[in-house]
Amino acid sequence: MHRSQQPSALAQFEALSQWLRDALTEGEDFCLGYSGEASDFIRFNQAKVRQAGHVQQASLDLQLIRDGRHAELQLTLSGVPQLDRQRLGSALEQLRQTLPLLQPDPYLLLNRDAWHSHSVQLQPLPDCAAVLEQIGRAAQGLDLVGFYAAGPISRGFASSAGAFGWHQASSFNFDWSLFHANGQAVKAQYAGQHWHADAFALRMQQARAQLEYLGLPPRTLAPGGYRAYLAPAALQEIVELLGWGGFSAQALAEKDSPLQRLHAGAARLSPLLHLQEQVRDSLTPGFSSEGYPRRDLQLINAGQPQEQLVSSRSAAEYGLPANGASPWESPASLVMAGGELEQTELLARLGNGLYIGNLWYLNYSDRPAARMTGMTRFASFWVEDGQIQAPLASMRFDDSLYDLLGSQLEGLTRERELSLSTSTYHQRHNGSTLLPGALLSRLTLTL
Amino acid sequence: MVEAFRTLKRDFAALHCAAEHWSLRYVSQDSQQLAVRKQVAEPPRFSRDQGAMLSVRVAGVEAYAATSDLSRQGLQAALERAEALARRIAPLALLDQRPLAPSSACGDQRSPGFDQPFPSLAECYQLLAAESAAVPADPRLVNWRVGLDVSCVEQLYLNNNGAELTSSQRFVYPHLSVTAYDGQDSQTRNLGGAHLGQQGGAEVIERLGLIGAAAQVADQALQLLLAPNTPTDTRDLLLMPDQMILQLHESIGHPLELDRILGDERNFAGTSFVKAGDFGQLQYGSPLLNVTFDPEVPEELASYGHDDDGSPAQRQHLIRDGLLLRPLGGALSQLRSGLPGVANSRACNWNRPPIDRMANLNIEPGQHSLEQLIGGIEHGILMASNRSWSIDDARNKFQFGCEWGQLIENGELRGVVKNPNYRGISSQFWGALKAVGDASTREVLGTPHCGKGEPNQVIRVGHATPACVFAAIDVFGGAA
């Protein structure tokens, strides 16, 4: 069957999960995940197209369970129904032969609820020729380098217990930088489900305006402590690093979490800090790949640790309720509450210090102490008396999170920015963050 | 796989296209991930992935379409989509690739021992369980995990210029980590700094030291828990191979990638402090520094016969006696820049296009045994096993952290220190190279997790390096 005659992704997944249900023998259970996309990718350099292509891919994650034993197999789907049934059948047979070789898993926890979830947000996206024309026109005279990704993303889940989830959303994400001839750059993103030519032109104009400041001679600072404002994109780098084990039940239990001292009461964060994993209104599915409905989770409330991200395995091992976290227990749609700072007073409140548009390449210099290091990058400025003076040469910081978002946090902006994930490792990701900017009384520069 | 290749060749020959050049790159990957954590076997994870990328060049403009539908109709549809896209982007295309001659190479590449059977699932679990059980009973040892990932990749490249390249490779990645906790601090020790990986068969597991390693790794985690913090100081720095590979990767490998120098990566992975005019001119490091692109070390992760554009791969010096000679750039980047390069146009899978990547990037051995390296240091520190890495977007200002540190005083190893970190600037750091270990200190390591590109790609790279000594480096410890 040619692709033009192939069933929709949903019909394909329904048919395969029904086939699997029928193929099951007494005593067997299954969980079946689906992941698929049809993506346009266009890469730009010097405001021209450097590389362009289209990727059509779909895969199943089959977990077979019997007598407390289980194993998983991920297989690529061809889109041809008969061939895909054969592949699923072959995968089922391989797992049937594998299970007797395994010991029962004491941390296996299956969701026996027959929940249903259905969300389809398939908005028409602009033809890529139209997007190219708009980008080309807006970028005239500019050194633009960036990446456009667009198309539908599908996620599904089915289980032998009768659960069935389907999530499908189309979206676009244009992430770009404008470079000044001196090597300084400003970064921008236009992403969502509805492409509006006027909104894109406005976003490009804002980036173009920032570029003018970058033409000033850059300021190189000596290492030391400085007042600083972290724009939402810079704060995003910090919370994304924190997502690497910070809220994970397993990392906390096994003493591998950067927030273990917060949970132990040995360190404190600012009472201004409220952080939530917010499923509603996000582009992420309302169910996990393990087959649990997801719900909003208050991770930090007024600086105090609250809920953790608990996968089914952690639930079984540590006696916690599973709450729809992914197996790797990282947040996918983090939201930080805004504060009282108005955008109009930001620079005045900063006074003398650093306006940091973006941070880059963060990592831990002492993970148990939540001490982290990273670089400034893109549209970062030296500010004096509330006025932008000069772009910053790239500088390295090294600070504890308990300082940055603890004792040194002066305030958060009222206005927040939504950022959709630009990650395309293996597949397009649909995570997001909604974050304010943060005013710090001190950021330690080291190099 | 022979049958799959035969079918694809037949179907490729039947495709029709009005473009001047088109190609197919098929990748099949079968993987398994096994692990035992604290004596409990985690469920095995298998994967079977296959698909193809069709690339088309129309009037010098290239585009691609990747599909998992490998039927003749599916391949034809992808080819037509790629052709239509190439025509659509032509008015805004950055590159005219007409001067680039398509490959006509034919060949076959196989990992050592690819046709030999690999240990069964039961045997692998038995090995992992034994290692897990070898971690001593100590309430401070709160977590340990031992695992074995194996991946078999078979690839076919065809084009309408007669090229036909096949490869069959098996990659083996053993891993072992132990975490110790004293109620306040925790310290984790990984065998090989979590950078163990080679091509081959069962012999890789033993060669990389997994068997019998658990007790020593656990003991080192406990030693770190009791150790003082690394002092803030300026010391000579002895880097062991499982940290040297990271130093090499981040501050030589990435800055020498030609697509970064040409600006393709400025929006994501970054640019480079190296300029196109630096090749043949820039003294990158001390005269002791010799760096090669070497796809000919059989067991190293990125050894191959041809890259993913069909260019033949061969060993080249990138840096000789400290002088920068040649960038890491494939045929297209060489055409764009007018510089020489290497065969490193690589894609991580069928669904991502080839770009300039590191492959095997090695430091050539010097003259000194490990004892001689230590003996030559008056006031220094040994660091091993990377655990943290951060570097600016031009690959210049860096800060790296290791799991394991030992002070060196008057030519002798002294006490263990925890949280060893150091920072520097690439363009100065390699100039401080003052001694290079001999072949007895060299290790062949690598990682499957080098990230780059838009769309993002994570790819395997190999690094072989001896231990090295750098003079007067800023070192410091953690917060505790």
PDB file of C-alpha atoms in Angstrom, chain A residues 9 52 69 103 185 240 242 329 344 355 371 374 376 381:
ATOM      1  CA  ALA A   9      -1.476   7.563  12.445  1.00  0.00           C
ATOM      2  CA  ALA A  52      16.615  21.229   3.972  1.00  0.00           C
ATOM      3  CA  ARG A  69       8.776 -10.599  34.334  1.00  0.00           C
ATOM      4  CA  GLN A 103      13.991 -13.030  37.062  1.00  0.00           C
ATOM      5  CA  ALA A 185      24.601  37.921  18.278  1.00  0.00           C
ATOM      6  CA  GLU A 240      16.663  22.824  32.609  1.00  0.00           C
ATOM      7  CA  LEU A 242      17.938  21.441  37.510  1.00  0.00           C
ATOM      8  CA  GLU A 329      11.771  11.578  35.873  1.00  0.00           C
ATOM      9  CA  THR A 344       9.790  48.972  32.563  1.00  0.00           C
ATOM     10  CA  TYR A 355      21.853  42.040  31.661  1.00  0.00           C
ATOM     11  CA  ARG A 371      26.895  24.414  42.449  1.00  0.00           C
ATOM     12  CA  GLY A 374      28.149  28.076  32.587  1.00  0.00           C
ATOM     13  CA  THR A 376      26.992  33.977  29.005  1.00  0.00           C
ATOM     14  CA  PHE A 381      25.127  43.609  28.188  1.00  0.00           C
TER      15      PHE A 381
END
